[in-house]
Coordinates of C-alpha atoms in Angstrom, one line a residue:
X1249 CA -38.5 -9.4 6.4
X1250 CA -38.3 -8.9 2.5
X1251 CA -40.5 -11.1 0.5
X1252 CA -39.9 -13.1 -3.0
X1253 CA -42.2 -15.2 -5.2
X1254 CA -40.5 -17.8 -7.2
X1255 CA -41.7 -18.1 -10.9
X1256 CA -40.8 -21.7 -12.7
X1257 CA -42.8 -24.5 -14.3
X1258 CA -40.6 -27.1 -13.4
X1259 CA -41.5 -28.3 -9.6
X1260 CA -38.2 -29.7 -9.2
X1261 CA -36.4 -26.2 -9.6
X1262 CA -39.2 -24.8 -7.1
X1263 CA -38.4 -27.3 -4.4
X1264 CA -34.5 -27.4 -5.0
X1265 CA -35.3 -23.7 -4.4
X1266 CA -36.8 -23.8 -1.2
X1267 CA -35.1 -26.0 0.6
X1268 CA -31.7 -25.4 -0.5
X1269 CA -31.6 -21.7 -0.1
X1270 CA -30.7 -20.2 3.5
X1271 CA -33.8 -17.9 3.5
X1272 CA -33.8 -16.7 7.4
X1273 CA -30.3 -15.8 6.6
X1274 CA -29.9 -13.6 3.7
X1275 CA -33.3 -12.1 5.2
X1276 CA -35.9 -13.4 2.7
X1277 CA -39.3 -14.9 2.9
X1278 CA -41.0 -16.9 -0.4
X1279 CA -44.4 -15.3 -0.1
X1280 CA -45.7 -17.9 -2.8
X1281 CA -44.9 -19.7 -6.2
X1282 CA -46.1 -19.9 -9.6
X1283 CA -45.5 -22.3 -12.6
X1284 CA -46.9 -20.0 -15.4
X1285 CA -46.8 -16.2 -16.7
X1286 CA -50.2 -15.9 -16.5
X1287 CA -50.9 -17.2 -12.7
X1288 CA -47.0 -15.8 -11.8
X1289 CA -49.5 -11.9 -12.8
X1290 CA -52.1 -12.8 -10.7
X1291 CA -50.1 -14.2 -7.9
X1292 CA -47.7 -10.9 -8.0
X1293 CA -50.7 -8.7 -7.5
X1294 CA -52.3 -10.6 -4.6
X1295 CA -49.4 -11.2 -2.5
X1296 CA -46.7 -7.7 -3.7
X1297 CA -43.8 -9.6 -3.3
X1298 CA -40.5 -7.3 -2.5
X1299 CA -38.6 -9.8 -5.1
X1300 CA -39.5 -11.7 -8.4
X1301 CA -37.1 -14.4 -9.6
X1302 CA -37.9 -16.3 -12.5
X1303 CA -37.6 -18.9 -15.3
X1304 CA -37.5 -17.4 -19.1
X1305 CA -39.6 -20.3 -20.6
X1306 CA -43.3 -20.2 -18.9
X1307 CA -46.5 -21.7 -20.3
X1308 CA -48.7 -19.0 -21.2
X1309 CA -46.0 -16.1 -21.4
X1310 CA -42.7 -16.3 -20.8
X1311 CA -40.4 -15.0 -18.3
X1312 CA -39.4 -11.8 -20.2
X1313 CA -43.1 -10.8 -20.9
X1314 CA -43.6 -11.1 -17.1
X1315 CA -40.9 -8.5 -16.6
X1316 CA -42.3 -6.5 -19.1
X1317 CA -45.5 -6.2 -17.6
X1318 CA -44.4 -6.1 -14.5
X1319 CA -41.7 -3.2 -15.3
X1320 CA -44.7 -1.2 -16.3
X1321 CA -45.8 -0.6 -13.0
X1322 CA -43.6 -1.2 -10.8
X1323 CA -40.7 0.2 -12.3
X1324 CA -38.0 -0.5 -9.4
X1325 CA -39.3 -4.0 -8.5
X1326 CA -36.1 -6.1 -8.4
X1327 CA -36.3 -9.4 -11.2
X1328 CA -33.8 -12.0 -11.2
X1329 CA -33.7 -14.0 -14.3
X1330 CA -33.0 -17.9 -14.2
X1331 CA -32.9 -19.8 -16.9
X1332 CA -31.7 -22.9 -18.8
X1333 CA -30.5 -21.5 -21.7
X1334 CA -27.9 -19.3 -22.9
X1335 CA -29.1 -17.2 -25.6
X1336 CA -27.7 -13.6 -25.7
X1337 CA -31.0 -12.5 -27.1
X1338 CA -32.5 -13.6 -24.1
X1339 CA -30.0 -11.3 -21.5
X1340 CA -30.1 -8.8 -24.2
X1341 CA -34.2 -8.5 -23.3
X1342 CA -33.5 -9.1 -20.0
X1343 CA -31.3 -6.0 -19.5
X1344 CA -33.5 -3.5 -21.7
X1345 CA -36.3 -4.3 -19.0
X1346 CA -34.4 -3.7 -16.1
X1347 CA -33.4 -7.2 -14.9
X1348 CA -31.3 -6.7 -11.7
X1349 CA -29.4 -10.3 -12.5
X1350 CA -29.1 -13.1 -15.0
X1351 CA -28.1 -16.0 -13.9
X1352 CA -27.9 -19.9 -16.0
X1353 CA -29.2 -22.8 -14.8
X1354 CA -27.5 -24.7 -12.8
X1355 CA -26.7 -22.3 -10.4
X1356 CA -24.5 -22.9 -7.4
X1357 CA -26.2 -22.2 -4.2
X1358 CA -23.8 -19.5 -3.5
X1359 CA -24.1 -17.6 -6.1
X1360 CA -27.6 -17.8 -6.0
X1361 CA -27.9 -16.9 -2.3
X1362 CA -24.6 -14.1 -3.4
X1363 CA -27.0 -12.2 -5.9
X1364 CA -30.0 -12.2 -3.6
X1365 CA -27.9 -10.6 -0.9
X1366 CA -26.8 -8.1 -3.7
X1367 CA -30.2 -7.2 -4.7
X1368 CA -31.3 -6.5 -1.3
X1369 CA -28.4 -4.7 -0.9
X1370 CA -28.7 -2.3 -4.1
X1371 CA -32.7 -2.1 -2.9
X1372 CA -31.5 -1.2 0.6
X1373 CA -29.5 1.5 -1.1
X1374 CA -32.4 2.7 -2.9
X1375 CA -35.3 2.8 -0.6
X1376 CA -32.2 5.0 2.1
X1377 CA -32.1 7.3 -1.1
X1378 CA -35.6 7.7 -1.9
X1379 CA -35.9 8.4 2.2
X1380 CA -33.2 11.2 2.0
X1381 CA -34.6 12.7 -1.1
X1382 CA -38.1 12.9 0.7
X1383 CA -36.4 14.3 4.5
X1384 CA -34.4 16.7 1.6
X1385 CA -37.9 18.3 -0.1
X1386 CA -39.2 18.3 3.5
X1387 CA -36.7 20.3 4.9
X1388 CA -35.7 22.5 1.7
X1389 CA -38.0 25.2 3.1
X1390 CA -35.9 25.7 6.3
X1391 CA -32.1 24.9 4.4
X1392 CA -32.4 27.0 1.3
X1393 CA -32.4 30.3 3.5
X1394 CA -29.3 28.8 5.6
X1395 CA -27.9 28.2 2.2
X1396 CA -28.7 31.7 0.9
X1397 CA -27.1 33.3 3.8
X1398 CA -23.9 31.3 3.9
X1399 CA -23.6 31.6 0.1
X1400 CA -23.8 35.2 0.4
X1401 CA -21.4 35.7 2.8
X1402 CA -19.1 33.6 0.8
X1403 CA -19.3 36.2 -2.2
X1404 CA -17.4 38.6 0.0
X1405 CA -14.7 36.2 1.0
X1406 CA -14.3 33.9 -2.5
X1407 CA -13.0 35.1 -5.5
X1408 CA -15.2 33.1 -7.8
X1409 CA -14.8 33.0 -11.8
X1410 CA -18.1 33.6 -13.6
X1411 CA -18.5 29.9 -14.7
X1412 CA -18.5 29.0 -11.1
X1413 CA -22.3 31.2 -10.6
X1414 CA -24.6 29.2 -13.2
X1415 CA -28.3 30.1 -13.6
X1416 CA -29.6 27.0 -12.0
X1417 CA -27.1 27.4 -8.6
X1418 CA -28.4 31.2 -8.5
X1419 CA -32.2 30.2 -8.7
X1420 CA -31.7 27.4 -6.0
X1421 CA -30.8 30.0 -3.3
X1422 CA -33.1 32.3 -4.7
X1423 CA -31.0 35.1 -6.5
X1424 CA -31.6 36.2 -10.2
X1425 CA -28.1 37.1 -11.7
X1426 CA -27.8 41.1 -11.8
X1427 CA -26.5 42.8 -14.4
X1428 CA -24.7 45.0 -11.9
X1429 CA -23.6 44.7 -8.5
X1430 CA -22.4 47.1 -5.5
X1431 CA -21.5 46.5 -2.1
X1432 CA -21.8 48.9 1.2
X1433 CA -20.3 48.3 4.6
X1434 CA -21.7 49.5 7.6
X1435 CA -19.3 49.5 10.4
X1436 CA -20.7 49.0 14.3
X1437 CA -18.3 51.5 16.7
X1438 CA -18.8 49.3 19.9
X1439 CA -18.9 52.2 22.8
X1440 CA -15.6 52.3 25.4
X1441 CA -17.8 51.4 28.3
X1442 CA -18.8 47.9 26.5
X1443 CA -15.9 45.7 27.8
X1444 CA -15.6 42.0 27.5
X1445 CA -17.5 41.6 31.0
X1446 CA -20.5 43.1 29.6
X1447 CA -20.6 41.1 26.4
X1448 CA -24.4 40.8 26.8
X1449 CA -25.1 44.4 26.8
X1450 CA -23.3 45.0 23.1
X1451 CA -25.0 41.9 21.9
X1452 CA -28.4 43.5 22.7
X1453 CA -27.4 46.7 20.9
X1454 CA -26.0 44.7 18.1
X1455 CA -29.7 43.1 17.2
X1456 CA -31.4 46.2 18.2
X1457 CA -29.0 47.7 15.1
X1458 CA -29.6 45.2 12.9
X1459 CA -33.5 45.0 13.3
X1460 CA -33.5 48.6 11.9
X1461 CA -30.9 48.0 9.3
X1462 CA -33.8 45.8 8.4
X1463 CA -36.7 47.7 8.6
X1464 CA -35.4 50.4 6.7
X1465 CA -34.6 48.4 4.0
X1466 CA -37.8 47.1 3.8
X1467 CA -39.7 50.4 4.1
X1468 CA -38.0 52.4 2.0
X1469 CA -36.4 49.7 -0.8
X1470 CA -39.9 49.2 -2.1
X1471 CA -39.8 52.9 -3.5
X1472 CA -36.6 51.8 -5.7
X1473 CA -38.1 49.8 -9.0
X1474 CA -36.0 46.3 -9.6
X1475 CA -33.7 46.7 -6.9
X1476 CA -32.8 43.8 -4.7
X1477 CA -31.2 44.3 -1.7
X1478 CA -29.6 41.4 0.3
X1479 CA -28.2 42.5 4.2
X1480 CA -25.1 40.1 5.2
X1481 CA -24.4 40.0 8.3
X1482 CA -20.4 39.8 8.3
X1483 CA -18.7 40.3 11.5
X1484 CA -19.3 41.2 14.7
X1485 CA -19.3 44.7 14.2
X1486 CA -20.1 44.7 10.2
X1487 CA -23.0 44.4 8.3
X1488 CA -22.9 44.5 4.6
X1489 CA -25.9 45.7 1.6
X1490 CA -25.2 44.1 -1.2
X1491 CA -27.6 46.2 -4.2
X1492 CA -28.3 44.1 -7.5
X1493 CA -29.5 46.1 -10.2
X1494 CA -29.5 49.4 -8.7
X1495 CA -31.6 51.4 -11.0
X1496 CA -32.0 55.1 -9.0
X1497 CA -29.5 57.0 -8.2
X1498 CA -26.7 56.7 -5.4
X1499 CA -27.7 59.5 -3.6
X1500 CA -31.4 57.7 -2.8
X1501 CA -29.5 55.1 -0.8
X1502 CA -27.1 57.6 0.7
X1503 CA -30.6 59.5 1.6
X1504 CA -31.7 55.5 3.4
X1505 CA -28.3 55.4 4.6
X1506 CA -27.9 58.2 6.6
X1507 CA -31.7 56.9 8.0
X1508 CA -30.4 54.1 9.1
X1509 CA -27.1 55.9 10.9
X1510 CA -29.7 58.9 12.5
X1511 CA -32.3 55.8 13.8
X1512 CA -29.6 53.9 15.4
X1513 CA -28.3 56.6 17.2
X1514 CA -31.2 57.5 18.2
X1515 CA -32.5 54.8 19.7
X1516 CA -29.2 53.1 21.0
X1517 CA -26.6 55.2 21.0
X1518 CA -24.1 53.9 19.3
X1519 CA -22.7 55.7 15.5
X1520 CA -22.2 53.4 12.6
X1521 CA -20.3 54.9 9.6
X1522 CA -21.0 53.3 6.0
X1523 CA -18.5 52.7 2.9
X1524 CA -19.6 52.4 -0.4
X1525 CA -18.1 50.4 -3.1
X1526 CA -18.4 50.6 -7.2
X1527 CA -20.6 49.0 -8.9
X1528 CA -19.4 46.4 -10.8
X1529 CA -20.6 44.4 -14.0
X1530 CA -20.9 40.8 -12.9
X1531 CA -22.0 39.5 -9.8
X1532 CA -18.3 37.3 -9.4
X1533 CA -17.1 40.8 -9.2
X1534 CA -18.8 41.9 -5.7
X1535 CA -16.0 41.0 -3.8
X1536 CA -13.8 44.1 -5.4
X1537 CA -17.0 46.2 -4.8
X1538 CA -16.8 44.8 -0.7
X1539 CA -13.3 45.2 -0.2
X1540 CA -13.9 48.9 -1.8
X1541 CA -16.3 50.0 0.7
X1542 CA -14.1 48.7 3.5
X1543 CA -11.4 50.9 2.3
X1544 CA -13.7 54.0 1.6
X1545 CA -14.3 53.3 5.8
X1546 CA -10.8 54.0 6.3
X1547 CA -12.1 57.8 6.3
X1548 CA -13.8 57.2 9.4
X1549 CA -11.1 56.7 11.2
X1550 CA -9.5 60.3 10.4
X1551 CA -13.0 62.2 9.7
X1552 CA -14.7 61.0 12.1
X1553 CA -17.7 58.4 12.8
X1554 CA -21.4 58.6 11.7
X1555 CA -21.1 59.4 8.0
X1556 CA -21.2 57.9 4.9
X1557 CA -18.0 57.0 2.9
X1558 CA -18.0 56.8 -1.2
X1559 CA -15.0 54.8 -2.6
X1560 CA -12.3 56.9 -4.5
X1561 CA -9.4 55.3 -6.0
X1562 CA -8.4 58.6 -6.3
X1563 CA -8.1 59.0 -2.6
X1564 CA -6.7 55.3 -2.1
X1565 CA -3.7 54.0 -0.5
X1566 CA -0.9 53.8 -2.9
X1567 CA -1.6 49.9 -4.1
X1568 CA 1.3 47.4 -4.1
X1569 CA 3.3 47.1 -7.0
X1570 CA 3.8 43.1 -6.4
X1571 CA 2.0 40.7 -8.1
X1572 CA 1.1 37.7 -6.6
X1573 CA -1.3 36.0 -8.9
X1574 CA 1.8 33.4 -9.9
X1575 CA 2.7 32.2 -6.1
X1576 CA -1.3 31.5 -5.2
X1577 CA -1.9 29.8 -8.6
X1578 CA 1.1 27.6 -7.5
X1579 CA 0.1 27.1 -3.9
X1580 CA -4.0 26.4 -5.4
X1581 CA -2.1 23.9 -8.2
X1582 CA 0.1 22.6 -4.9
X1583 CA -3.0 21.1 -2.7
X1584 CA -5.0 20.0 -6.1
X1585 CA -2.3 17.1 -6.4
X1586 CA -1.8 17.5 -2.0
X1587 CA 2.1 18.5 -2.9
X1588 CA 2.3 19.7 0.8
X1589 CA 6.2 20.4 0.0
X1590 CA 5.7 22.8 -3.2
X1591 CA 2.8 24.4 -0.9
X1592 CA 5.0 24.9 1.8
X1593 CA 7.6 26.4 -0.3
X1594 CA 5.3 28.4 -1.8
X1595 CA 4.0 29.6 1.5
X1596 CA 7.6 30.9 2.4
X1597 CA 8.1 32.4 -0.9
X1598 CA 4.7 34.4 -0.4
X1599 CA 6.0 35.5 3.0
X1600 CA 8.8 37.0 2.0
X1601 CA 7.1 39.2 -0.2
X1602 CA 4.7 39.7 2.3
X1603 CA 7.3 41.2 4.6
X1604 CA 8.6 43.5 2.4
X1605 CA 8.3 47.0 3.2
X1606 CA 5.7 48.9 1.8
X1607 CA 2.9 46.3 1.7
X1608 CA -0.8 47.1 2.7
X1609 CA -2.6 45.2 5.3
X1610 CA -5.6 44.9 2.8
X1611 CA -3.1 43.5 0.7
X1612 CA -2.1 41.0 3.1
X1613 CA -6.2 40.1 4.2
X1614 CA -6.5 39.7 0.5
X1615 CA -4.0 37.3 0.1
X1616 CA -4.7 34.9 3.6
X1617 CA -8.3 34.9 2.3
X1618 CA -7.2 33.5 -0.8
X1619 CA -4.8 30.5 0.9
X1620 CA -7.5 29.9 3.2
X1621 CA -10.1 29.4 1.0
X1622 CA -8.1 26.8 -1.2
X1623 CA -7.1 25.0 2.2
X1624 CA -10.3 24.9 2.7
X1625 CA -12.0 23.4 -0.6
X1626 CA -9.0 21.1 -0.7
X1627 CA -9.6 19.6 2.9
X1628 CA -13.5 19.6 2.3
X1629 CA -12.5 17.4 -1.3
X1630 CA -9.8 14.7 0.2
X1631 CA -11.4 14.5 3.7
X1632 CA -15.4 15.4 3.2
X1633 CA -15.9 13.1 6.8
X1634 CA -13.6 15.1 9.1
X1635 CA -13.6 18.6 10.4
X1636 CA -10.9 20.8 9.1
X1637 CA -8.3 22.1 11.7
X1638 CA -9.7 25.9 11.4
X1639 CA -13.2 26.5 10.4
X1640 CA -14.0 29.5 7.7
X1641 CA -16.5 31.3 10.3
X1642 CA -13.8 31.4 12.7
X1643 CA -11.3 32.5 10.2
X1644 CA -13.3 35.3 9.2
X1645 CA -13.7 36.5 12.7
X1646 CA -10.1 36.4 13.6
X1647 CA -8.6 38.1 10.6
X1648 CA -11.0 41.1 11.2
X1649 CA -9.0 41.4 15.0
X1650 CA -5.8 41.7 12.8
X1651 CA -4.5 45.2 12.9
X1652 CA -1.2 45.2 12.8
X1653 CA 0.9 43.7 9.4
X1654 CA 3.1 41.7 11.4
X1655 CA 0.7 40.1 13.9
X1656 CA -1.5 39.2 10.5
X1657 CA 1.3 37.3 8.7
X1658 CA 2.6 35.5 11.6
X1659 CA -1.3 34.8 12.3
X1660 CA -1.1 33.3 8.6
X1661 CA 2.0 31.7 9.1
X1662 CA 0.6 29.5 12.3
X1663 CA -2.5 28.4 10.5
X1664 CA -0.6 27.2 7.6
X1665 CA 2.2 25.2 9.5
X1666 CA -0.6 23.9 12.0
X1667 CA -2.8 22.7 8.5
X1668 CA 0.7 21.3 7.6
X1669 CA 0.9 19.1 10.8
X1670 CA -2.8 17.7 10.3
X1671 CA -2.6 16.9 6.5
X1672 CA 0.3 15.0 7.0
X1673 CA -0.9 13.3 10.0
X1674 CA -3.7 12.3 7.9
X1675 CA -2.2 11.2 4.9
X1676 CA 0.1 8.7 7.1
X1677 CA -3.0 7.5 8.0
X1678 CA -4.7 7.1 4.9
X1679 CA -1.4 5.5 4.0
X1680 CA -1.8 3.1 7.0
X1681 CA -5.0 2.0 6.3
X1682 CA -3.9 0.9 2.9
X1683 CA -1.4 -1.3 3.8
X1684 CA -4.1 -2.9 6.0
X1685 CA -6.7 -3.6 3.5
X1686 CA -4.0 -5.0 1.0
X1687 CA -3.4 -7.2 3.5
X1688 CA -6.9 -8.1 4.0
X1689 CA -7.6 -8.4 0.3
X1690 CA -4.1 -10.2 0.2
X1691 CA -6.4 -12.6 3.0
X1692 CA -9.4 -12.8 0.6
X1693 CA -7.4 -14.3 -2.5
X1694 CA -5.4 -16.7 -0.3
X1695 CA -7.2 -18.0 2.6
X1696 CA -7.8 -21.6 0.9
X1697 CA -3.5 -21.4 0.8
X1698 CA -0.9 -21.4 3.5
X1699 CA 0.0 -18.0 3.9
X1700 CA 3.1 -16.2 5.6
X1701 CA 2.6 -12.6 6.7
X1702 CA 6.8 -12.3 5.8
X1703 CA 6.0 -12.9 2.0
X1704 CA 2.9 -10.2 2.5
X1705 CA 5.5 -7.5 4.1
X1706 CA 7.7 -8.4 1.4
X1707 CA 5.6 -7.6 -1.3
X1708 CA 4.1 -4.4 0.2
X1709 CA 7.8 -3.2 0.7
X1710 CA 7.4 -3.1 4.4
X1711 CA 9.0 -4.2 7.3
X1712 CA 7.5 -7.5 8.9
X1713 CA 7.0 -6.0 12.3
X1714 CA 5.9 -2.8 11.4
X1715 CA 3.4 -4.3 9.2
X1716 CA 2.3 -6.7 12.6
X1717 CA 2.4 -3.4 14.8
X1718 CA 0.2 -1.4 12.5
X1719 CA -2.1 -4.0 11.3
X1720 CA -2.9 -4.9 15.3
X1721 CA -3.3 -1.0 15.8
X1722 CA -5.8 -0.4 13.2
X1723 CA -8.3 -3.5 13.5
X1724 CA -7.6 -4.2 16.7
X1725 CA -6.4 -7.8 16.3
X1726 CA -3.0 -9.7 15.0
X1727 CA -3.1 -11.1 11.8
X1728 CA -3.0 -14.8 13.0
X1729 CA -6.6 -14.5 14.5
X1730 CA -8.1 -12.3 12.2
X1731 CA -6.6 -14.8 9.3
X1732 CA -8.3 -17.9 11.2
X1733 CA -11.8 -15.9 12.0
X1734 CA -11.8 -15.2 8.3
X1735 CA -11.4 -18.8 7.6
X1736 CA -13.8 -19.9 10.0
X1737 CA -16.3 -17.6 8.9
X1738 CA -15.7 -19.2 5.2
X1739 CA -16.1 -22.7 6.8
X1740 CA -19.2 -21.6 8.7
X1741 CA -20.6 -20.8 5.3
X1742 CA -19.8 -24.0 3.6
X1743 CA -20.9 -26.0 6.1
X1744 CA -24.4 -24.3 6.1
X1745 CA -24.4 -25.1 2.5
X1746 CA -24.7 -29.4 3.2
X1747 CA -22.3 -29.8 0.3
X1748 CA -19.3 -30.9 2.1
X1749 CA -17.9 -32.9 4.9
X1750 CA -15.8 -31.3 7.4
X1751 CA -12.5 -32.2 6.7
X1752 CA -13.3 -31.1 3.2
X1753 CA -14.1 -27.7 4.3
X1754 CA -11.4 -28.1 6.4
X1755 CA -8.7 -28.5 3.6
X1756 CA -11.1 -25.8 2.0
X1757 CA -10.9 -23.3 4.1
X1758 CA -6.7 -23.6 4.3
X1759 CA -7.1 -25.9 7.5
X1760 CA -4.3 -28.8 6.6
X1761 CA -4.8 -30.4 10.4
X1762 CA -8.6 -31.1 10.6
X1763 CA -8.6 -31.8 14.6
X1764 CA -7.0 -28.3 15.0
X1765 CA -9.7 -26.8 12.3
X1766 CA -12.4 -28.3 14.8
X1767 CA -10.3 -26.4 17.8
X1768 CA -10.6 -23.3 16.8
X1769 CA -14.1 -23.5 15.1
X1770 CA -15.4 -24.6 18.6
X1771 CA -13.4 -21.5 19.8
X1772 CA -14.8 -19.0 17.5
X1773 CA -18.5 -19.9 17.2
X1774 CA -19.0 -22.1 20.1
X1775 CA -20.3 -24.8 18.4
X1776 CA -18.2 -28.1 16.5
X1777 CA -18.5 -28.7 13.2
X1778 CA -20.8 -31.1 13.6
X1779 CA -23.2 -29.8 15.1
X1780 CA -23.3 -27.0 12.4
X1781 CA -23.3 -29.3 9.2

């Protein structure tokens, strides 16, 4: 239990204090009392209180100077003011040193007990904070590398704008900002005999591959000045260099390259064919340089495995004329303000162009990437505490098992109906929870009054009875007994306070028929009224 010591020179105050105040129940303990600034010092250092409320006008130094000595050392130590006079000079000091509260003498015992529960909740608040900012430094050494990895592998899948990639978000993970960038693919062929049943077996020869996609690096990346190079593992079947500030020349890491390919065949049997992208000029630009090398491994697949691949857009597949930079900045605009209908029409729209003849696959990953990802951020923003319906990792797997243009875009087309289904779903019941707390708040205002639950439907624009149905289905009561446990929990209150009788807080507490008050207090809380005032 949280401490307090209670600063005032008038005993009177002191003692209407301590007896007055529900200690036990707001969780508080007076630890000791003082009528002066100077003892109110001493006192504070002997005993550490958790709290310090006190008067502004002390013998020997007043209120304000106590907070200011205080404040010097123990800069989060909650102070409560109480005083007799209402000078804004006074609460002008009173803020600049930090005073949690303010409050003028004389202060109801509610609001007095009110602020004290306040404070301890705001200190609650910070000492949870000041615990999750130690568990953060503690476990920064084991999240900053998770963090690296995931971010990397998100510079191959997001298109980010160069605003997005500050300084301070690039030292965090640990990268410096290149001035150039150029991605390379290496592509797994898994052998025939590997079927599903012997899952285990290509897993093995997976690590085995990337252990000396590793060791290479390391041993022969050192003879390249200023060159970092970052291994992503993508897929299944793909691993990905990523060079920043590549400063000898290509045919070096061609040279390490085709080490790597020799080793691994070597040692497992199984080829692995590499593509390499351009370099670009900013690191926002990697993904280009990624989707590049993927298409310079297209050449595998008609020259055979076990080489390495340069990009040549030259040699590239005649792009797509169709531009469809308008249709996703509509469908990103679409879920900003969660228009699920213009993003649905946009979707349709995008599929039609999608189906037209002539497209590229590539163009069509592009372009799902692209809607996913902005499903995704949107999701993550309106609804941070619930899973999406499709997670990006799994995404990312299943597009890579889409090889045929048809299969991908009706792939695509089930996601996005499916993510249709569950933000709707989701926004009815955001919508539904709504209603309820305007009825609760509706509750709050009015509980002293008679209240009619019609006149509540009414004024939400609801139906009665579909207000009843969904206020039972999402607190798990009707609105008659949570309205009387509200009421009684306000009477329980009062009555602790020894201000009134009981068919005051009866009448109080919107109670016109005091014997039926005392009926259901006795049913709520076990107890009459009596027996709590």
């Amino acid at each position: 239990m949280k401490t307090i010591m209670l600063v005032d020179d008038d005993p009177h105050i002191v003692k209407a204090l301590t007896d007055h105040i529900d200690w036990p129940s707001i969780g508080l303990r007076i630890a000791g009392t003082a009528s002066n600034g100077v003892d109110a010092l001493e006192l504070f250092q002997q005993l550490r209180p958790d709290l310090v409320m006190t008067d502004v006008y002390l013998p020997g130094m007043t209120g304000l100077e106590v907070t200011q000595a205080l404040r010097r050392d123990y800069p989060h130590l909650p102070i409560i003011i109480l005083s007799g006079y209402d000078e804004f000079e006074n609460a002008r000091a009173a803020m600049r040193w930090g005073v949690n509260h303010f409050l003028l003498k004389p202060a109801e015992v509610e609001e007095i007990e009110s602020v004290l529960r306040e404070v301890l909740l705001e200190e609650d608040v910070r000492e949870r904070r000041e615990q999750l900012e130690r568990t953060y430094k503690q476990e920064i050494g084991r999240v900053v590398p998770y963090l690296r990895k995931l971010f990397l592998h998100e510079l191959l899948t997001t298109r980010y704008r160069e605003e997005e990639l500050p300084a301070e978000r690039m030292d965090y993970v640990g990268i410096r900002i290149p001035s150039q960038v150029r991605a390379i693919s290496l592509q797994l062929y898994r052998p025939a005999f590997l079927t599903r049943m012997k899952e285990r077996d290509w897993q093995l020869l997976r690590y085995g591959a990337a252990d000396i996609i590793q060791e290479t690096v390391k041993e022969q990346t050192t003879q390249i000045n200023d060159c970092q190079v970052e291994i992503v593992d993508y897929s299944d079947q793909v691993f990905v260099l990523l060079l920043f500030d590549e400063k000898g020349p290509l045919e070096q890491f061609e040279s390490i390259i085709e080490r790597m390919i020799d080793q691994i065949f070597t040692y497992l049997k199984i080829e692995m064919s590499a593509g390499i992208g351009t370099s670009k000029g900013h690191l926002c630009e990697v993904m280009d340089s990624y989707l590049e090398s993927r298409e310079a491994l297209e050449k595998a697949e008609f020259q055979g495995g076990s080489h390495v691949y340069r990009y040549d857009s030259s040699d590239a597949l005649t792009p797509s004329t169709t531009d469809y930079s308008l249709l996703l900045r509509q469908w990103s605009e679409s879920w900003t303000d969660m228009r699920t209908d213009l993003a649905e029409e946009t979707w349709v729209q995008l599929r039609n162009l999608l189906d037209v003849g002539g497209t590229s696959i590539q163009d069509v990953q592009v372009v799902a990437v692209s809607l996913f990802d902005t499903l995704i951020h949107s999701w993550n923003r309106h609804y941070p505490m619930v899973a999406p319906p499709l997670a990006m990792s799994h995404f990312l797997r299943e597009i890579q098992s889409k090889y045929g243009l048809q299969d991908l875009i009706c792939w695509m087309d089930g996601i996005i109906r499916n993510w249709m289904e569950q933000i709707r779903k989701e926004m009815g019941e955001k919508k539904s929870n709504k209603l309820v707390e305007q009825v609760k708040q509706y509750v709050e205002m009015h509980y002293a009054e008679e209240i009619s639950f019609e006149a509540i439907a009414k004024g939400l624009f609801v139906h009665p009875k579909y207000l009843s149905q969904l206020f039972k289905r999402v607190t798990g009561e009707n609105f008659v007994s949570y309205v009387n446990g509200y009421r009684i929990q306000r009477a329980l209150e009062l009555l602790q306070s020894g201000h009134y009788m009981v068919y005051e807080v009866s009448e109080m507490t919107g109670f016109r028929n005091a014997t039926y008050f005392s009926q259901v207090f006795k049913m709520l809380t076990g107890k009459s009224p009596s027996e709590v005032g």
